[in-house]
Amino acid sequence: LPLNERLERRVIDGERNGLEADLDAALVERSALDIVNDTLLNGMKTVGELFGSGQMQLPFVLQSAEVMKTAVAYLEPHMEKADSEGKGTIVLATVKGDVHDIGKNLVDIILSNNGYSVVNIGIKQPINAIVDAAEQHNADAIGMSGLLVKSTVIMKENLAEMMSRGVAGRWPVLLGGAALTRSYVEDDLREMFAEGEVHYAKDAFEGLSLMERVMT
Ligand code: B1M
């Protein structure tokens, strides 16, 4: 197989042996971010389709996720970093009940490489842990990620909880993850979160441009 297809295949098959050598070869031709966005993420997309249609079992999805994470960790030092620092602080979390963190961790990398301080508090985080971290770190924004349909409901509950605690206006909230839609966030959630500010990011780069926007 040609190099790109082989890398994509490695994610789908959960095949780690020889991964680094292929990544090194790909880095000669393309940037680390291109490899993530144009190749590795395609592999994850296929994994999602295979799993969703019952053609792939969960343990194999886990292996694919491990290969994806290993590849991203290997590529991370090769990503361009902005000179600027201290552009603002964001608390990032995957919401309660949800373990998916590959997307959240990509957002962490992209924001960190572009001068933001990221307090990544991990997966399955209840709203009080998120708000506590935002308070403790004097954050400028809160980012929540979640991939399950259930997580979109949790996000709504989290916003409601922020309102009932009277902290809705303190941090702009960025939401992302495959189960969300722009209209759910920008119509439904925005309407109920009237005292605060909530934004939808379809990918890590939109997360970055939103951060630039809320910090100005
Ligand atoms: Co699961 N899983 N999974 N899974 N998994 C999905 C989400 C699913 C769509 C697969 C499917 O059925 N086709 C499905 C959800 C269905 C639903 O809710 N209706 C599903 C399911 C059902 C489950 C379990 C329930 C399976 C089970 O146990 N029976 C279970 C749930 C456990 C739990 O959370 N409680 C489960 C478990 C797992 C693994 C552990 C095996 C593994 C996760 C490993 C890990 O993350 N450490 C896994 C994986 C890998 C997937 C798929 C295949 C791939 C997800 C992924 O990493 N994509 C996924 C299929 C899919 O998403 N279509 C699936 C790559 C990643 C970069 O994309 O996270 O979307 P994503 O991030 C994007 C954007 O969304 C955005 O930026 C990123 C790109 O730049 N973004 C943000 C994300 N967060 C953001 C935050 C921002 C801004 C942008 O600002 C704050």
Short mmCIF file of C-alpha atoms and ligand atoms in Angstrom, two decimals:
data_model
loop_
_atom_site.label_atom_id
_atom_site.label_comp_id
_atom_site.label_asym_id
_atom_site.label_seq_id
_atom_site.Cartn_x
_atom_site.Cartn_y
_atom_site.Cartn_z
CA LEU A 1 0.00 0.00 0.00
CA PRO A 2 1.11 3.60 -0.57
CA LEU A 3 2.28 5.35 2.60
CA ASN A 4 -0.90 7.35 3.26
CA GLU A 5 -3.20 4.43 2.81
CA ARG A 6 -0.93 2.32 4.96
CA LEU A 7 -1.11 4.87 7.78
CA GLU A 8 -4.87 5.08 7.50
CA ARG A 9 -5.00 1.28 7.52
CA ARG A 10 -2.87 1.17 10.67
CA VAL A 11 -5.53 3.15 12.53
CA ILE A 12 -8.32 0.96 11.19
CA ASP A 13 -6.48 -2.29 11.94
CA GLY A 14 -5.04 -1.09 15.25
CA GLU A 15 -1.58 -2.04 13.98
CA ARG A 16 1.23 -0.38 15.89
CA ASN A 17 4.25 -2.25 14.60
CA GLY A 18 6.20 0.01 12.30
CA LEU A 19 3.95 3.00 13.00
CA GLU A 20 6.80 5.36 13.91
CA ALA A 21 8.79 4.50 10.77
CA ASP A 22 5.76 5.26 8.61
CA LEU A 23 5.13 8.52 10.45
CA ASP A 24 8.78 9.53 9.96
CA ALA A 25 8.45 8.83 6.25
CA ALA A 26 5.21 10.83 6.04
CA LEU A 27 6.81 13.76 7.89
CA VAL A 28 9.35 14.14 5.08
CA GLU A 29 6.49 15.06 2.76
CA ARG A 30 3.78 16.61 4.89
CA SER A 31 3.24 18.54 8.07
CA ALA A 32 2.31 16.71 11.26
CA LEU A 33 -1.10 18.41 11.30
CA ASP A 34 -1.84 17.35 7.73
CA ILE A 35 -1.03 13.77 8.63
CA VAL A 36 -3.47 13.93 11.56
CA ASN A 37 -6.25 15.69 9.67
CA ASP A 38 -6.02 14.18 6.21
CA THR A 39 -4.95 10.64 7.03
CA LEU A 40 -5.31 9.48 10.63
CA LEU A 41 -8.73 11.05 11.19
CA ASN A 42 -10.00 9.34 8.03
CA GLY A 43 -8.99 6.06 9.59
CA MET A 44 -10.91 6.89 12.79
CA LYS A 45 -13.92 7.84 10.70
CA THR A 46 -13.90 4.43 9.05
CA VAL A 47 -13.56 2.79 12.47
CA GLY A 48 -16.68 4.67 13.60
CA GLU A 49 -18.59 3.51 10.53
CA LEU A 50 -17.51 -0.11 10.93
CA PHE A 51 -18.38 -0.08 14.63
CA GLY A 52 -21.69 1.67 14.03
CA SER A 53 -22.73 -0.91 11.45
CA GLY A 54 -21.75 -3.84 13.64
CA GLN A 55 -18.76 -4.85 11.52
CA MET A 56 -16.20 -4.08 14.21
CA GLN A 57 -16.20 -5.07 17.86
CA LEU A 58 -15.38 -2.74 20.73
CA PRO A 59 -11.94 -4.19 21.69
CA PHE A 60 -10.77 -3.47 18.15
CA VAL A 61 -12.09 0.09 18.35
CA LEU A 62 -10.01 0.46 21.49
CA GLN A 63 -6.90 -0.77 19.66
CA SER A 64 -7.56 1.71 16.88
CA ALA A 65 -7.91 4.48 19.45
CA GLU A 66 -4.58 3.46 20.98
CA VAL A 67 -2.84 3.65 17.60
CA MET A 68 -4.43 7.04 16.99
CA LYS A 69 -3.23 8.32 20.37
CA THR A 70 0.29 6.93 19.89
CA ALA A 71 0.49 8.55 16.46
CA VAL A 72 -0.73 11.93 17.71
CA ALA A 73 1.74 11.82 20.63
CA TYR A 74 4.56 10.98 18.21
CA LEU A 75 3.61 13.80 15.84
CA GLU A 76 2.97 16.43 18.49
CA PRO A 77 6.60 17.60 18.89
CA HIS A 78 6.70 18.16 15.11
CA MET A 79 3.77 20.56 15.15
CA GLU A 80 4.36 24.25 14.70
CA LYS A 81 4.18 26.29 17.85
CA ALA A 82 3.37 29.97 18.01
CA ASP A 83 5.89 32.14 19.87
CA SER A 84 3.15 33.90 21.75
CA GLU A 85 2.18 32.72 25.19
CA GLY A 86 -0.33 33.69 27.82
CA LYS A 87 -3.12 34.46 25.40
CA GLY A 88 -5.68 33.09 27.84
CA THR A 89 -6.64 30.03 29.84
CA ILE A 90 -9.27 27.43 29.07
CA VAL A 91 -10.47 24.50 31.14
CA LEU A 92 -11.15 21.48 28.94
CA ALA A 93 -13.11 18.39 29.92
CA THR A 94 -15.01 15.47 28.49
CA VAL A 95 -18.40 15.57 30.16
CA LYS A 96 -19.86 13.25 32.77
CA GLY A 97 -20.39 9.67 31.61
CA ASP A 98 -18.27 10.00 28.48
CA VAL A 99 -14.78 8.52 28.01
CA HIS A 100 -14.01 9.74 24.49
CA ASP A 101 -10.97 11.98 24.67
CA ILE A 102 -9.08 11.87 21.37
CA GLY A 103 -10.87 14.95 20.02
CA LYS A 104 -10.55 16.84 23.30
CA ASN A 105 -6.84 16.10 23.44
CA LEU A 106 -6.41 17.34 19.87
CA VAL A 107 -8.12 20.58 20.89
CA ASP A 108 -5.67 20.77 23.81
CA ILE A 109 -2.69 20.38 21.45
CA ILE A 110 -3.93 22.94 18.92
CA LEU A 111 -4.75 25.55 21.59
CA SER A 112 -1.52 24.95 23.54
CA ASN A 113 0.55 25.26 20.36
CA ASN A 114 -1.14 28.57 19.67
CA GLY A 115 -0.33 30.30 22.92
CA TYR A 116 -3.22 29.32 25.18
CA SER A 117 -2.90 27.69 28.59
CA VAL A 118 -5.02 24.59 28.69
CA VAL A 119 -6.14 22.99 31.92
CA ASN A 120 -7.21 19.58 30.67
CA ILE A 121 -9.05 17.88 33.51
CA GLY A 122 -9.80 14.65 31.65
CA ILE A 123 -12.81 12.49 30.99
CA LYS A 124 -16.14 11.87 32.78
CA GLN A 125 -16.07 15.24 34.48
CA PRO A 126 -19.18 16.47 36.31
CA ILE A 127 -20.06 20.14 36.02
CA ASN A 128 -18.92 20.98 39.56
CA ALA A 129 -15.40 19.71 38.76
CA ILE A 130 -15.36 21.81 35.58
CA VAL A 131 -16.55 24.97 37.34
CA ASP A 132 -14.17 24.39 40.27
CA ALA A 133 -11.23 24.06 37.88
CA ALA A 134 -12.28 27.21 36.02
CA GLU A 135 -12.43 29.11 39.31
CA GLN A 136 -9.18 27.71 40.64
CA HIS A 137 -7.23 28.47 37.46
CA ASN A 138 -8.90 31.79 36.87
CA ALA A 139 -9.90 30.56 33.42
CA ASP A 140 -11.12 32.74 30.58
CA ALA A 141 -13.27 30.03 29.01
CA ILE A 142 -14.67 26.56 29.52
CA GLY A 143 -14.55 23.85 26.85
CA MET A 144 -16.67 20.71 27.01
CA SER A 145 -16.33 17.74 24.72
CA GLY A 146 -18.60 14.74 24.37
CA LEU A 147 -19.26 12.19 21.66
CA LEU A 148 -22.27 10.31 22.89
CA VAL A 149 -25.78 11.48 22.09
CA LYS A 150 -26.32 11.32 25.84
CA SER A 151 -23.50 13.85 26.26
CA THR A 152 -25.41 16.48 24.31
CA VAL A 153 -28.11 16.25 26.99
CA ILE A 154 -25.48 16.41 29.73
CA MET A 155 -24.09 19.58 28.16
CA LYS A 156 -27.52 21.14 28.28
CA GLU A 157 -27.86 20.15 31.95
CA ASN A 158 -24.40 21.59 32.62
CA LEU A 159 -25.40 24.95 31.17
CA ALA A 160 -28.60 24.89 33.22
CA GLU A 161 -26.54 24.14 36.32
CA MET A 162 -24.21 27.06 35.56
CA MET A 163 -27.25 29.32 35.35
CA SER A 164 -28.75 28.10 38.59
CA ARG A 165 -25.41 28.66 40.30
CA GLY A 166 -25.27 32.17 38.91
CA VAL A 167 -21.97 31.59 37.07
CA ALA A 168 -23.33 31.51 33.52
CA GLY A 169 -21.90 34.92 32.66
CA ARG A 170 -18.42 34.20 33.99
CA TRP A 171 -16.98 32.01 31.23
CA PRO A 172 -17.82 31.68 27.55
CA VAL A 173 -18.48 27.99 26.92
CA LEU A 174 -17.15 26.14 23.86
CA LEU A 175 -18.80 22.85 22.96
CA GLY A 176 -17.54 20.17 20.59
CA GLY A 177 -17.89 16.52 19.73
CA ALA A 178 -19.31 14.34 17.01
CA ALA A 179 -22.87 14.03 18.37
CA LEU A 180 -23.46 17.79 18.54
CA THR A 181 -24.87 19.84 15.71
CA ARG A 182 -24.37 23.52 15.10
CA SER A 183 -28.09 24.23 15.24
CA TYR A 184 -28.53 22.39 18.54
CA VAL A 185 -25.86 24.59 20.11
CA GLU A 186 -26.51 27.87 18.32
CA ASP A 187 -30.31 27.70 18.44
CA ASP A 188 -31.52 25.50 21.29
CA LEU A 189 -28.70 25.84 23.81
CA ARG A 190 -28.06 29.50 23.12
CA GLU A 191 -31.71 30.28 23.71
CA MET A 192 -31.77 28.56 27.10
CA PHE A 193 -28.31 29.84 28.12
CA ALA A 194 -29.43 33.41 27.70
CA GLU A 195 -27.33 34.76 30.57
CA GLY A 196 -24.14 33.30 29.15
CA GLU A 197 -22.26 32.74 25.93
CA VAL A 198 -22.11 29.35 24.23
CA HIS A 199 -20.38 28.42 20.96
CA TYR A 200 -20.14 25.36 18.76
CA ALA A 201 -16.80 24.17 17.39
CA LYS A 202 -16.98 21.54 14.67
CA ASP A 203 -13.27 20.82 14.94
CA ALA A 204 -10.16 21.85 16.83
CA PHE A 205 -9.44 24.72 14.43
CA GLU A 206 -12.85 26.24 14.94
CA GLY A 207 -12.12 25.83 18.65
CA LEU A 208 -8.99 27.91 18.12
CA SER A 209 -10.74 30.65 16.17
CA LEU A 210 -13.49 30.80 18.80
CA MET A 211 -10.86 31.18 21.52
CA GLU A 212 -9.32 34.05 19.55
CA ARG A 213 -12.81 35.58 19.32
CA VAL A 214 -13.83 35.25 22.96
CA MET A 215 -10.48 36.62 24.15
CA THR A 216 -10.82 39.90 22.25
CO1 B1M B 1 -17.14 5.09 21.10
N1 B1M B 1 -18.80 5.69 20.29
N2 B1M B 1 -18.12 4.20 22.52
N3 B1M B 1 -15.40 4.53 21.74
N4 B1M B 1 -16.42 5.81 19.52
C1 B1M B 1 -18.70 6.61 19.16
C2 B1M B 1 -18.77 8.06 19.63
C3 B1M B 1 -19.96 6.17 18.29
C4 B1M B 1 -20.54 7.28 17.40
C5 B1M B 1 -19.58 4.95 17.45
C6 B1M B 1 -20.71 4.42 16.61
O1 B1M B 1 -21.62 3.82 17.11
N5 B1M B 1 -20.64 4.63 15.31
C7 B1M B 1 -20.96 5.70 19.42
C8 B1M B 1 -21.90 6.77 20.02
C9 B1M B 1 -23.32 6.55 19.60
C10 B1M B 1 -24.28 7.45 20.30
O2 B1M B 1 -24.10 8.05 21.30
N6 B1M B 1 -25.41 7.54 19.67
C11 B1M B 1 -20.01 5.17 20.46
C12 B1M B 1 -20.37 4.26 21.49
C13 B1M B 1 -21.76 3.70 21.42
C14 B1M B 1 -19.47 3.88 22.51
C15 B1M B 1 -19.78 2.98 23.74
C16 B1M B 1 -21.12 3.23 24.42
C17 B1M B 1 -19.64 1.52 23.26
C18 B1M B 1 -19.98 0.49 24.32
O3 B1M B 1 -19.43 0.46 25.38
N7 B1M B 1 -20.89 -0.35 23.95
C19 B1M B 1 -18.58 3.32 24.65
C20 B1M B 1 -18.94 4.53 25.51
C21 B1M B 1 -18.16 4.64 26.75
C22 B1M B 1 -18.47 5.95 27.45
O4 B1M B 1 -18.12 7.01 26.97
N8 B1M B 1 -19.13 5.85 28.58
C23 B1M B 1 -17.53 3.69 23.65
C24 B1M B 1 -16.17 3.53 23.86
C25 B1M B 1 -15.19 3.86 22.92
C26 B1M B 1 -13.70 3.50 23.08
C27 B1M B 1 -13.22 3.54 24.52
C28 B1M B 1 -13.49 2.10 22.53
C29 B1M B 1 -13.04 4.52 22.09
C30 B1M B 1 -12.64 5.86 22.77
C31 B1M B 1 -11.19 5.92 23.13
C32 B1M B 1 -10.81 7.29 23.59
O5 B1M B 1 -11.34 8.31 23.19
N9 B1M B 1 -9.83 7.31 24.47
C33 B1M B 1 -14.21 4.83 21.15
C34 B1M B 1 -14.04 5.43 19.87
C35 B1M B 1 -12.62 5.56 19.37
C36 B1M B 1 -15.14 5.87 19.08
C37 B1M B 1 -15.16 6.42 17.64
C38 B1M B 1 -15.01 5.21 16.71
C39 B1M B 1 -14.11 7.44 17.27
C40 B1M B 1 -14.07 8.66 18.17
C41 B1M B 1 -12.85 9.50 17.91
O6 B1M B 1 -11.89 9.47 18.63
N10 B1M B 1 -12.85 10.23 16.76
C42 B1M B 1 -16.60 7.08 17.58
C43 B1M B 1 -17.17 7.18 16.20
C44 B1M B 1 -17.41 8.62 15.74
O7 B1M B 1 -17.09 9.57 16.40
N11 B1M B 1 -18.05 8.76 14.64
C45 B1M B 1 -17.30 6.40 18.68
C46 B1M B 1 -11.74 11.07 16.37
C47 B1M B 1 -11.81 12.42 17.12
C48 B1M B 1 -10.65 13.31 16.73
O8 B1M B 1 -13.02 13.04 16.75
O9 B1M B 1 -13.75 13.35 19.16
O10 B1M B 1 -15.29 13.92 17.23
P1 B1M B 1 -13.94 13.85 17.79
O11 B1M B 1 -13.31 15.28 17.79
C49 B1M B 1 -13.36 16.15 16.69
C50 B1M B 1 -14.52 17.13 16.73
O12 B1M B 1 -15.72 16.54 17.22
C51 B1M B 1 -14.02 18.29 17.54
O13 B1M B 1 -12.63 18.32 17.23
C52 B1M B 1 -12.16 17.05 16.80
C53 B1M B 1 -11.49 17.16 15.43
O14 B1M B 1 -10.71 18.28 15.28
N12 B1M B 1 -14.15 18.32 18.98
C54 B1M B 1 -14.09 19.51 19.65
C55 B1M B 1 -14.32 17.35 19.89
N13 B1M B 1 -14.39 17.86 21.12
C56 B1M B 1 -14.24 19.20 21.01
C57 B1M B 1 -14.24 20.22 21.98
C58 B1M B 1 -14.09 21.53 21.52
C59 B1M B 1 -13.92 21.81 20.18
C60 B1M B 1 -13.92 20.82 19.22
O15 B1M B 1 -14.07 22.57 22.35
C61 B1M B 1 -14.30 22.37 23.71
#
